[in-house]
PDB file of C-alpha atoms and ligand atoms in Angstrom:
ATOM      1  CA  UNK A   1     -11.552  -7.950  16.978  1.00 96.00           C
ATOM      2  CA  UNK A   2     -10.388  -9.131  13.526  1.00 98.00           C
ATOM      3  CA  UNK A   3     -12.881 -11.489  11.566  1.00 98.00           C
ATOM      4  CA  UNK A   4     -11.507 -13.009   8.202  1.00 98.00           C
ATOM      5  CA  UNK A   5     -14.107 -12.595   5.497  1.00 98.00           C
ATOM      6  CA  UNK A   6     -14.074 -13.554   2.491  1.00 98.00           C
ATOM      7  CA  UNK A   7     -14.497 -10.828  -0.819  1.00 98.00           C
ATOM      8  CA  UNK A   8     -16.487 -10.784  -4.581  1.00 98.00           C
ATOM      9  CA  UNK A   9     -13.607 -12.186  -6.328  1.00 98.00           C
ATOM     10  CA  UNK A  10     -12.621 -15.052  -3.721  1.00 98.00           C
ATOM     11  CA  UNK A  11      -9.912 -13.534  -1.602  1.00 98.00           C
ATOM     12  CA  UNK A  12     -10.161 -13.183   2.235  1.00 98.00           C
ATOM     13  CA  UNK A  13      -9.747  -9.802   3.949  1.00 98.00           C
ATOM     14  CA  UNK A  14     -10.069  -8.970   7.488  1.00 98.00           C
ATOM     15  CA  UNK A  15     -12.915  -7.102   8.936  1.00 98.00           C
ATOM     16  CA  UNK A  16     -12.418  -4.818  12.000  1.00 98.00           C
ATOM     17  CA  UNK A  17     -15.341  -4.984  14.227  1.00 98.00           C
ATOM     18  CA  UNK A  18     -14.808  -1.954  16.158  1.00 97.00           C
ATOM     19  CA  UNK A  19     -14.502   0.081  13.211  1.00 98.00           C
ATOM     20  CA  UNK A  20     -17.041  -1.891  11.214  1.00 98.00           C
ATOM     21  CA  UNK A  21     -14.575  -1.532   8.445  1.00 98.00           C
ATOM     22  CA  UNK A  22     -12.738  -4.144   6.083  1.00 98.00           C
ATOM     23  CA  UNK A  23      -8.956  -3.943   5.367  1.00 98.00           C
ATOM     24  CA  UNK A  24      -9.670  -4.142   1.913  1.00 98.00           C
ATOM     25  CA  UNK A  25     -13.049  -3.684  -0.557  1.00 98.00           C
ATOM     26  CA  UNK A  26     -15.589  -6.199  -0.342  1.00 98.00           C
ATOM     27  CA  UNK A  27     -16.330  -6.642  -4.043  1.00 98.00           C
ATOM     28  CA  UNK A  28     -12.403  -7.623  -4.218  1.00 98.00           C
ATOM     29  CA  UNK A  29      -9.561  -7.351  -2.060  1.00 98.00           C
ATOM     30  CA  UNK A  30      -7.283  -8.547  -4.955  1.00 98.00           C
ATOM     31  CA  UNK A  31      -8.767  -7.179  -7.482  1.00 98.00           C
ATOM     32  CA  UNK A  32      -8.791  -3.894  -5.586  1.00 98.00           C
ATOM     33  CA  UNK A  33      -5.030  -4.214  -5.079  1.00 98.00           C
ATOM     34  CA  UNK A  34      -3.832  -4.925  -8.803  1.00 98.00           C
ATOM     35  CA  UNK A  35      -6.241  -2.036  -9.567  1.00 98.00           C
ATOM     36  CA  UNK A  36      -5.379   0.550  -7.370  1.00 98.00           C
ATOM     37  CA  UNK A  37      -1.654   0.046  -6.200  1.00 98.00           C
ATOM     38  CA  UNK A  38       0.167  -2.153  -8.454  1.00 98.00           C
ATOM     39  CA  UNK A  39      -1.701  -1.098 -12.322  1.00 98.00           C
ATOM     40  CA  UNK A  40      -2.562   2.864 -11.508  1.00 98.00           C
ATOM     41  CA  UNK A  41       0.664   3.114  -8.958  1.00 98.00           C
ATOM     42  CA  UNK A  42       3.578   1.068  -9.479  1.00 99.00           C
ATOM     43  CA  UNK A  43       3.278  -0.391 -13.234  1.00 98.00           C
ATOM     44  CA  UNK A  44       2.293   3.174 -13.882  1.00 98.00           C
ATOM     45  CA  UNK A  45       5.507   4.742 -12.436  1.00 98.00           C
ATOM     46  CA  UNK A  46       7.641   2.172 -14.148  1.00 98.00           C
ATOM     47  CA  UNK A  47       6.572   2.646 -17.374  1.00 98.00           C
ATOM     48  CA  UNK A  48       6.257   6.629 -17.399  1.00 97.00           C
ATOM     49  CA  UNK A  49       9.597   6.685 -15.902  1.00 97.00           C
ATOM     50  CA  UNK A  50      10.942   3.288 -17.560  1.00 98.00           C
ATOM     51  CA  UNK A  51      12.129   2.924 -13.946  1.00 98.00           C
ATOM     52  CA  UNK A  52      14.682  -0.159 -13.184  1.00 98.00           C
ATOM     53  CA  UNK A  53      14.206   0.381 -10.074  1.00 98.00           C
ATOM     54  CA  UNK A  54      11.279   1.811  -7.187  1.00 98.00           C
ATOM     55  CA  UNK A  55      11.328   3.087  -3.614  1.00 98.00           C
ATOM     56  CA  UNK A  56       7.970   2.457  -2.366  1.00 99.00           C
ATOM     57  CA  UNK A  57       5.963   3.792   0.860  1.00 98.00           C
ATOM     58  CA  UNK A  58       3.292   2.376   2.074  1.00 99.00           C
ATOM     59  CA  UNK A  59       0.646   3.534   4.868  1.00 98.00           C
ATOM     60  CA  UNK A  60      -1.113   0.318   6.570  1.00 98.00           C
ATOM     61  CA  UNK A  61       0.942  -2.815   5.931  1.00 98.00           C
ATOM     62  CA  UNK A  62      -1.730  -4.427   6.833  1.00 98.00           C
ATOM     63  CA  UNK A  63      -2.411  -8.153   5.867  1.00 98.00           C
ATOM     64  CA  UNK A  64       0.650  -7.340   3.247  1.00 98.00           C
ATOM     65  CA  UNK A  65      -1.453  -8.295   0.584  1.00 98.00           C
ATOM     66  CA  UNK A  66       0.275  -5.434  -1.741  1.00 98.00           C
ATOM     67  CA  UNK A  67       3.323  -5.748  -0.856  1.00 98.00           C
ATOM     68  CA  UNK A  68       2.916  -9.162  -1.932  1.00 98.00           C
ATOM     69  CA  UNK A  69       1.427  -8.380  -5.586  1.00 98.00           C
ATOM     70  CA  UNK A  70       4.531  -6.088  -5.067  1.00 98.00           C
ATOM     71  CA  UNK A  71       6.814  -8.512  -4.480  1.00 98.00           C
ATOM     72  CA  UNK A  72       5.364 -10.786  -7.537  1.00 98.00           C
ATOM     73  CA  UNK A  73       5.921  -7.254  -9.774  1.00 98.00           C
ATOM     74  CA  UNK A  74       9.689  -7.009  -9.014  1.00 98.00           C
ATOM     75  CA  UNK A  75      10.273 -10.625  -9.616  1.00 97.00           C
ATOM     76  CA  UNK A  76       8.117 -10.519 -12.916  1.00 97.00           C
ATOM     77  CA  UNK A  77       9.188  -7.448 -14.285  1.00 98.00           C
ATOM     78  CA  UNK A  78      12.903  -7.556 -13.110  1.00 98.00           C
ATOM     79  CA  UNK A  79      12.734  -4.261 -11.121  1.00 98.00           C
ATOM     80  CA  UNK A  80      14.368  -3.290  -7.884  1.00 98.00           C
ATOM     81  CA  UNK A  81      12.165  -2.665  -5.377  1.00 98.00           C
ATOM     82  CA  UNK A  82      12.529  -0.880  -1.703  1.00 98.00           C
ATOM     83  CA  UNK A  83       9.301  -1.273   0.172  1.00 99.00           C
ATOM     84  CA  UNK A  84       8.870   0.888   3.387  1.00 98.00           C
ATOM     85  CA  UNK A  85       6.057   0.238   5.396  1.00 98.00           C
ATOM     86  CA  UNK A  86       4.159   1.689   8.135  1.00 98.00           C
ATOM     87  CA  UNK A  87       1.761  -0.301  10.464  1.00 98.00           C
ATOM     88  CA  UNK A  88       0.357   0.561  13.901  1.00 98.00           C
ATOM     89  CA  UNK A  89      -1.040  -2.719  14.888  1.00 98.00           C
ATOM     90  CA  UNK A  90       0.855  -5.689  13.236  1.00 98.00           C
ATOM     91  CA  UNK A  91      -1.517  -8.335  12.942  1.00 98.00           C
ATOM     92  CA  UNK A  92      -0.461 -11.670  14.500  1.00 98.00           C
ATOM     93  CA  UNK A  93       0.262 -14.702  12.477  1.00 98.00           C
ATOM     94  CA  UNK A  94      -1.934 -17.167  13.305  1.00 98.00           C
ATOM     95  CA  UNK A  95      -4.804 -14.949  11.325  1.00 98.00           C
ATOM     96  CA  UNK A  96      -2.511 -13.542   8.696  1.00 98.00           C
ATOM     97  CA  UNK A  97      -2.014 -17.677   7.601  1.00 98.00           C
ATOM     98  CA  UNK A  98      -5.183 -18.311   7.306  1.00 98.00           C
ATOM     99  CA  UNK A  99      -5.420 -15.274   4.444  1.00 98.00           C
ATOM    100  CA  UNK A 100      -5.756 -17.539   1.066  1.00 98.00           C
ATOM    101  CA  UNK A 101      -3.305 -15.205  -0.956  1.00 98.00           C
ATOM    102  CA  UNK A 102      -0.717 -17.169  -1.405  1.00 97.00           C
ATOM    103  CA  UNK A 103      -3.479 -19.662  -2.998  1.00 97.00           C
ATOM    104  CA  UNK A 104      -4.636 -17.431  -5.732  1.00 98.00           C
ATOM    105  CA  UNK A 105      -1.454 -15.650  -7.085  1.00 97.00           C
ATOM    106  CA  UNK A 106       0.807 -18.018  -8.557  1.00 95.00           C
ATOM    107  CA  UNK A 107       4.792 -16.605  -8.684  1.00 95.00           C
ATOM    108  CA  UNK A 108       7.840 -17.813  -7.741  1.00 92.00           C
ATOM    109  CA  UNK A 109       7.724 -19.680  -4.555  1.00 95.00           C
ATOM    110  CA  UNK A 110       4.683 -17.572  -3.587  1.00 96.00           C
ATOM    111  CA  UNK A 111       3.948 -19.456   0.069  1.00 97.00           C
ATOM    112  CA  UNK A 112       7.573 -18.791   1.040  1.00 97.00           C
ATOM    113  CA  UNK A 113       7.438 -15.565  -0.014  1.00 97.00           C
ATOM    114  CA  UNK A 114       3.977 -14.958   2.004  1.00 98.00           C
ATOM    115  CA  UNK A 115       5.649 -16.417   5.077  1.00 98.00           C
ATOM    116  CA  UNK A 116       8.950 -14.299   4.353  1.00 98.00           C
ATOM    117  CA  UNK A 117       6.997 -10.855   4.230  1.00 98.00           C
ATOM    118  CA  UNK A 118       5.043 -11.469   7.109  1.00 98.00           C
ATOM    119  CA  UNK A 119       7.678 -13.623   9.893  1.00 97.00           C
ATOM    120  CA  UNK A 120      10.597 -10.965   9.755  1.00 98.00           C
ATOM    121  CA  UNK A 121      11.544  -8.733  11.827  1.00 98.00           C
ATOM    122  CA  UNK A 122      10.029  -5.292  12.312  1.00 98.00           C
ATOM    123  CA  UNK A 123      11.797  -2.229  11.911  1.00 98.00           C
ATOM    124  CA  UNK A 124      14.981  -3.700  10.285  1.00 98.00           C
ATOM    125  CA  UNK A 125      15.302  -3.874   6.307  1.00 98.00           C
ATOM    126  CA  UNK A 126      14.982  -6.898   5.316  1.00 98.00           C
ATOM    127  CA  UNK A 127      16.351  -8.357   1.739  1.00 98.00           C
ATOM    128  CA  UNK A 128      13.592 -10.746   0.777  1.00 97.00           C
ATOM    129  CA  UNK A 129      15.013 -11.732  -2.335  1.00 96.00           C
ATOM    130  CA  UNK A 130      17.137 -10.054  -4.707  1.00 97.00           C
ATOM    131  CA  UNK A 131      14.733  -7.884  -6.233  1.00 98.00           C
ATOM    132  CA  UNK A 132      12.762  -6.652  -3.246  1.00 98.00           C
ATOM    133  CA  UNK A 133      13.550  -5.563   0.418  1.00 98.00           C
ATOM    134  CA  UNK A 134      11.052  -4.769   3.021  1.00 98.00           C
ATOM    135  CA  UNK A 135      10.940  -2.440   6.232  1.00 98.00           C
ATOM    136  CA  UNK A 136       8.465  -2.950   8.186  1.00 98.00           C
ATOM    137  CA  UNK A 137       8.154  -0.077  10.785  1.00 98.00           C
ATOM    138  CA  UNK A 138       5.733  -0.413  13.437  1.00 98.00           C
ATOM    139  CA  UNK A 139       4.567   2.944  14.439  1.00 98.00           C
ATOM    140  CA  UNK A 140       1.849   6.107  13.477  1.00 98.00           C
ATOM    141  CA  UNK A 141       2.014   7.875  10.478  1.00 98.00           C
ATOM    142  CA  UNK A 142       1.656  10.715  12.889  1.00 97.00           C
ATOM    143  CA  UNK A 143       4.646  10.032  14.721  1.00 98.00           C
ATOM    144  CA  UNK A 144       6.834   8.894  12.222  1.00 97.00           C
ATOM    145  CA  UNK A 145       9.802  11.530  10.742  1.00 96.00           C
ATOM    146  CA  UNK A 146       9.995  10.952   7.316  1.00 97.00           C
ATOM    147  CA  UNK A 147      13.064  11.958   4.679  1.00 96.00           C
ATOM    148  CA  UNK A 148      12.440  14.607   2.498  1.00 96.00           C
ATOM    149  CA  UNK A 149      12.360  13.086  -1.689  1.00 96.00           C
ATOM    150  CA  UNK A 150      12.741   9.848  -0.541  1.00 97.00           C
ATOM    151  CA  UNK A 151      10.312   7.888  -2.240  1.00 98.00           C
ATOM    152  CA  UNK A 152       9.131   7.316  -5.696  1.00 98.00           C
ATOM    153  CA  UNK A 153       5.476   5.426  -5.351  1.00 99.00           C
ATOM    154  CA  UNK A 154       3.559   5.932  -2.417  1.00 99.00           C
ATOM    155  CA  UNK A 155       0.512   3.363  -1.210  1.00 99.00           C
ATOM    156  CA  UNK A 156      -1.614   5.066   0.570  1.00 98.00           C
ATOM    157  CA  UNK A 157      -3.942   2.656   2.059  1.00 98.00           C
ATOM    158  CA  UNK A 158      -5.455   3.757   5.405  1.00 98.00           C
ATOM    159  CA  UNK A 159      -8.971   2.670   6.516  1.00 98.00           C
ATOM    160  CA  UNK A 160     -11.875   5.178   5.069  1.00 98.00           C
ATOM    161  CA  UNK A 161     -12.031   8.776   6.297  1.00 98.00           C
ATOM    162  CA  UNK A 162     -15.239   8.160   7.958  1.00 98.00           C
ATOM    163  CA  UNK A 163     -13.925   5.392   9.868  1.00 98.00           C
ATOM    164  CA  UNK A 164     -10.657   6.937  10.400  1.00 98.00           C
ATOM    165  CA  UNK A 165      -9.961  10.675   9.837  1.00 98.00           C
ATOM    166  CA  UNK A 166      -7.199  11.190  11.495  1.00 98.00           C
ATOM    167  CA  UNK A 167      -5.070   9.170   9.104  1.00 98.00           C
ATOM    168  CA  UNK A 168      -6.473  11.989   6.051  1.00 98.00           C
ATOM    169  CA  UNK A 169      -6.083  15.172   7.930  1.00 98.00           C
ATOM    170  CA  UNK A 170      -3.760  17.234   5.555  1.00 98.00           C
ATOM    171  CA  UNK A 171      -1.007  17.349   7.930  1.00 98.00           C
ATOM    172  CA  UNK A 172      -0.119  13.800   7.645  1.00 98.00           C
ATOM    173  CA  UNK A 173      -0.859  14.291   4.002  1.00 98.00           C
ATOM    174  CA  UNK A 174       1.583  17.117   3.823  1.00 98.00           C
ATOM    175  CA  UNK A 175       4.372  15.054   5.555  1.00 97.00           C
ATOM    176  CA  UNK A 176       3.897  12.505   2.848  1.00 98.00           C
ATOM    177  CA  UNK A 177       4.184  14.962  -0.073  1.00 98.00           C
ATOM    178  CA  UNK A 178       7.330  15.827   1.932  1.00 97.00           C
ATOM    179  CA  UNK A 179       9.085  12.468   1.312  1.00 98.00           C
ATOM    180  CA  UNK A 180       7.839  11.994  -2.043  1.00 98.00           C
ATOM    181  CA  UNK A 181      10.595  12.316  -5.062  1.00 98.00           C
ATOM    182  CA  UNK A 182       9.679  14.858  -7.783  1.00 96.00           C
ATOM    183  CA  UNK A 183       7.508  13.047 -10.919  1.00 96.00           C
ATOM    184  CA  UNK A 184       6.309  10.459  -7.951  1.00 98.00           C
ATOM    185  CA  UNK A 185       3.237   9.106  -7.546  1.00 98.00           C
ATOM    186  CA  UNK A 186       0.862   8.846  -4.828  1.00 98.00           C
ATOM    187  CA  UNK A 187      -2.386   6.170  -5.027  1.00 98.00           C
ATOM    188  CA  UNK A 188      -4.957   5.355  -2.886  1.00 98.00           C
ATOM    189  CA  UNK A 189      -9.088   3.544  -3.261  1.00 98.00           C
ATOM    190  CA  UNK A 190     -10.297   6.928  -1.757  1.00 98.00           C
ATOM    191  CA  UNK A 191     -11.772   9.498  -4.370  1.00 97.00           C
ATOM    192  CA  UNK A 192     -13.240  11.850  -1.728  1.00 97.00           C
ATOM    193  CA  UNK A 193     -13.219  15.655  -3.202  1.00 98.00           C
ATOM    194  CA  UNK A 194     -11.556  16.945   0.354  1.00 98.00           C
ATOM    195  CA  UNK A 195      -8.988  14.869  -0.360  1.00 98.00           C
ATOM    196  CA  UNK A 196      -8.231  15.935  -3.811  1.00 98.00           C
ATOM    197  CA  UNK A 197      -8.332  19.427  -3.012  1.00 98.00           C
ATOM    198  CA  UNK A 198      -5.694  18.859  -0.228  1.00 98.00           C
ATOM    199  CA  UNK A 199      -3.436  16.988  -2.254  1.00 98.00           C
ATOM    200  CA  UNK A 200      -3.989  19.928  -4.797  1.00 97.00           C
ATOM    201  CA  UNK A 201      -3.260  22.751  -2.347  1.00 97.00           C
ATOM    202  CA  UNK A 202       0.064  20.394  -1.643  1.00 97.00           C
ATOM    203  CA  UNK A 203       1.217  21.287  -5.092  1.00 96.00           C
ATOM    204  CA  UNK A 204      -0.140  17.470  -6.538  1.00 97.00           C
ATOM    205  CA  UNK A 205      -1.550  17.092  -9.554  1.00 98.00           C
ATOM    206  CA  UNK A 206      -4.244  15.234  -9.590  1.00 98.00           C
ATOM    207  CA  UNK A 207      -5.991  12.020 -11.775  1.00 98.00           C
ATOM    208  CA  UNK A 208      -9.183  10.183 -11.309  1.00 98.00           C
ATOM    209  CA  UNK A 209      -8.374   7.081 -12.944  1.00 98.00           C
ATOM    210  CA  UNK A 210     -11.180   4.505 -13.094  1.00 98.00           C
ATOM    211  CA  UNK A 211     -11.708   2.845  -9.361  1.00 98.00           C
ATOM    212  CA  UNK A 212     -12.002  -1.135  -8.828  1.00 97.00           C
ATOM    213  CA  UNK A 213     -15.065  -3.268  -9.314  1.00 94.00           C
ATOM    214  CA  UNK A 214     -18.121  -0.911  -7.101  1.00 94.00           C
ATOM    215  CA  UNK A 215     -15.737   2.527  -6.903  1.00 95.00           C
ATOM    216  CA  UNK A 216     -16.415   4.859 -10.075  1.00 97.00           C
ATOM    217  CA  UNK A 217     -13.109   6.290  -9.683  1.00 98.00           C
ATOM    218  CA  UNK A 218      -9.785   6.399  -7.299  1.00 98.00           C
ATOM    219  CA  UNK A 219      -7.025   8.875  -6.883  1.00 98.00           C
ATOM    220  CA  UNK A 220      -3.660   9.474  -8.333  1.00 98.00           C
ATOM    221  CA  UNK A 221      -1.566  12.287  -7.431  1.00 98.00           C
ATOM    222  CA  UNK A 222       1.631  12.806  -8.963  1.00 98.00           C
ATOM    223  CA  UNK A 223       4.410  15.335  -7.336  1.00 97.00           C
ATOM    224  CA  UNK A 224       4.865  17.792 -10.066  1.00 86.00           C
ATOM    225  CA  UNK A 225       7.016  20.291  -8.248  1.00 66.00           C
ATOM    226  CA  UNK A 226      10.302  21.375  -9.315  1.00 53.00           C
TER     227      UNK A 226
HETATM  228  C1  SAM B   1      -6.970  -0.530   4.896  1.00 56.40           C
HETATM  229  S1  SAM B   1      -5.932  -1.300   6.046  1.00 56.40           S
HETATM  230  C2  SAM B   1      -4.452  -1.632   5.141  1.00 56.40           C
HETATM  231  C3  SAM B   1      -4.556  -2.742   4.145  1.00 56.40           C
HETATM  232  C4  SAM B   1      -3.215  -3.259   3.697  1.00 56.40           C
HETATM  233  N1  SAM B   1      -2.504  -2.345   2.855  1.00 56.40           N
HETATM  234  C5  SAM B   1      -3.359  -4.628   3.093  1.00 56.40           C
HETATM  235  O1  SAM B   1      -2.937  -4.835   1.930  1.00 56.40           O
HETATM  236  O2  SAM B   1      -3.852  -5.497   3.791  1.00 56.40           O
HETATM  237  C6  SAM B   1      -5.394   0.096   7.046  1.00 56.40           C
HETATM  238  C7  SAM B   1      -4.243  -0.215   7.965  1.00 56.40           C
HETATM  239  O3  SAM B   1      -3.814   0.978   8.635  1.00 56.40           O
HETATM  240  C8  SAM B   1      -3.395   0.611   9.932  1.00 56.40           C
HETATM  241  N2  SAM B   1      -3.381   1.804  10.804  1.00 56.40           N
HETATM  242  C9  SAM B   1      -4.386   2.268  11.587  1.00 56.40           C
HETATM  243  N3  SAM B   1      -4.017   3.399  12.209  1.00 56.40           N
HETATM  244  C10 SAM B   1      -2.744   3.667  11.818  1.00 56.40           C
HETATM  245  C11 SAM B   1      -1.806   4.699  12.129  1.00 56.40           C
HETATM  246  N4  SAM B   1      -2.136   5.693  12.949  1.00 56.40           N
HETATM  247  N5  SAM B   1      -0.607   4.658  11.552  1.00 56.40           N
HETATM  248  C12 SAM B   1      -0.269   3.632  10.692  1.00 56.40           C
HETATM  249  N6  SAM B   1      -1.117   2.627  10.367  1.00 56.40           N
HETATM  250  C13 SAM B   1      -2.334   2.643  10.918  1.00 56.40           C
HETATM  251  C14 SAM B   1      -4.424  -0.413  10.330  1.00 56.40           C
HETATM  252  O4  SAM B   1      -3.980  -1.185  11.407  1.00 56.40           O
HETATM  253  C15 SAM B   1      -4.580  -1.203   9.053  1.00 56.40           C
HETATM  254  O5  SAM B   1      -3.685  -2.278   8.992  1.00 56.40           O
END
């Protein structure tokens, strides 16, 4: 069952009660987001690589709360965004409305936009505005294929390895190296040493950035190979 909670800084989240584990961290789910994905992953892409535009992959859509802040980037920042995302278990609509995002970050027709990300239609890409286009695939990152060097930022945002290992053994990692672009950059919340070493043995190189309110650091990997 999904229970909407609500976290530190005032935004909901969703908390899984047969994992006992919240889609996003409970001293801020929007904080975490800006933190994590959008300052240490895609602002820092764009301005290393004065990018005008981004292919972005995501792992756990979710409750679409950064693809959102996403979204808000593109528009703000006037850069091209392809968002790819993977989700096993949409979440159905009558809970994701009830999510309060829409509420606290003010952009461009930000309600509309909520309702755009979330009511389309799965596994087709989707031009949300002219900025930003979304896929939404519904599938397992184990299953999926993926395109070698196809993407330039990747979210990785799966539920915590001790809830959910499966979704940080190093084979799915290694498929994601796989698709990543060379000088791309891979960011997740998780700052677990296996982890690092994995993404190290992958030919990463890795960063320990400073972590969201209540995490002393988080992980940045960036695709080095040539
Ligand atoms: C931490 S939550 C994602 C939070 C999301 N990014 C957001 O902003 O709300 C992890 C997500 O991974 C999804 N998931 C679980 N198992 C999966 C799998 N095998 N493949 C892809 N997604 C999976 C869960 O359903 C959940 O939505």
């Amino acid at each position: 069952m999904l229970n909407l909670i609500k976290t530190s800084d005032g935004s909901n989240s969703l908390l899984n009660t047969e994992l006992n584990e919240t889609y996003h961290s409970t001293h801020g789910a929007l904080q975490e987001s800006n933190h994590v994905f959008i300052k240490n992953g895609l602002q820092f892409f764009v301005e290393k690589n004065k990018a005008s535009s981004v292919s972005i992959f995501e792992v756990g859509f979710g409750t679409g709360l950064n693809a959102l802040l996403a979204l808000k980037f593109s528009l703000e920042n006037r850069v091209k965004i392809n968002y790819v995302s993977i989700e096993a278990f949409p979440i159905e609509w009558e809970l994701l409305s009830q999510l309060n995002y829409a509420d606290l970050i003010s952009f461009e027709n930000e309600k509309t936009n909520f309702e755009k990300i979330h009511q389309c239609d799965w596994d087709k890409k989707i031009e949300i505005n002219e900025f930003f286009s979304l896929t939404k695939i519904k599938e397992t990152v184990q299953s999926i294929e993926l395109t070698p060097e196809n993407f330039d930022v990747i979210f990785f945002d799966a539920f915590a390895p001790s809830k959910q290992p499966e979704m940080w053994e190093k084979s799915v990692l290694q498929k994601i190296v796989w698709t990543m672009k060379v000088e791309s950059v891979f960011v997740t919340y998780c700052a677990k040493g296996q982890l690092k070493r994995d993404l190290k043995s992958l030919g990463m190189m890795i960063e320990s950035p400073p972590g969201p309110p209540g995490k002393r650091e988080m992980v940045r990997a960036v695709n080095g190979r040539h």
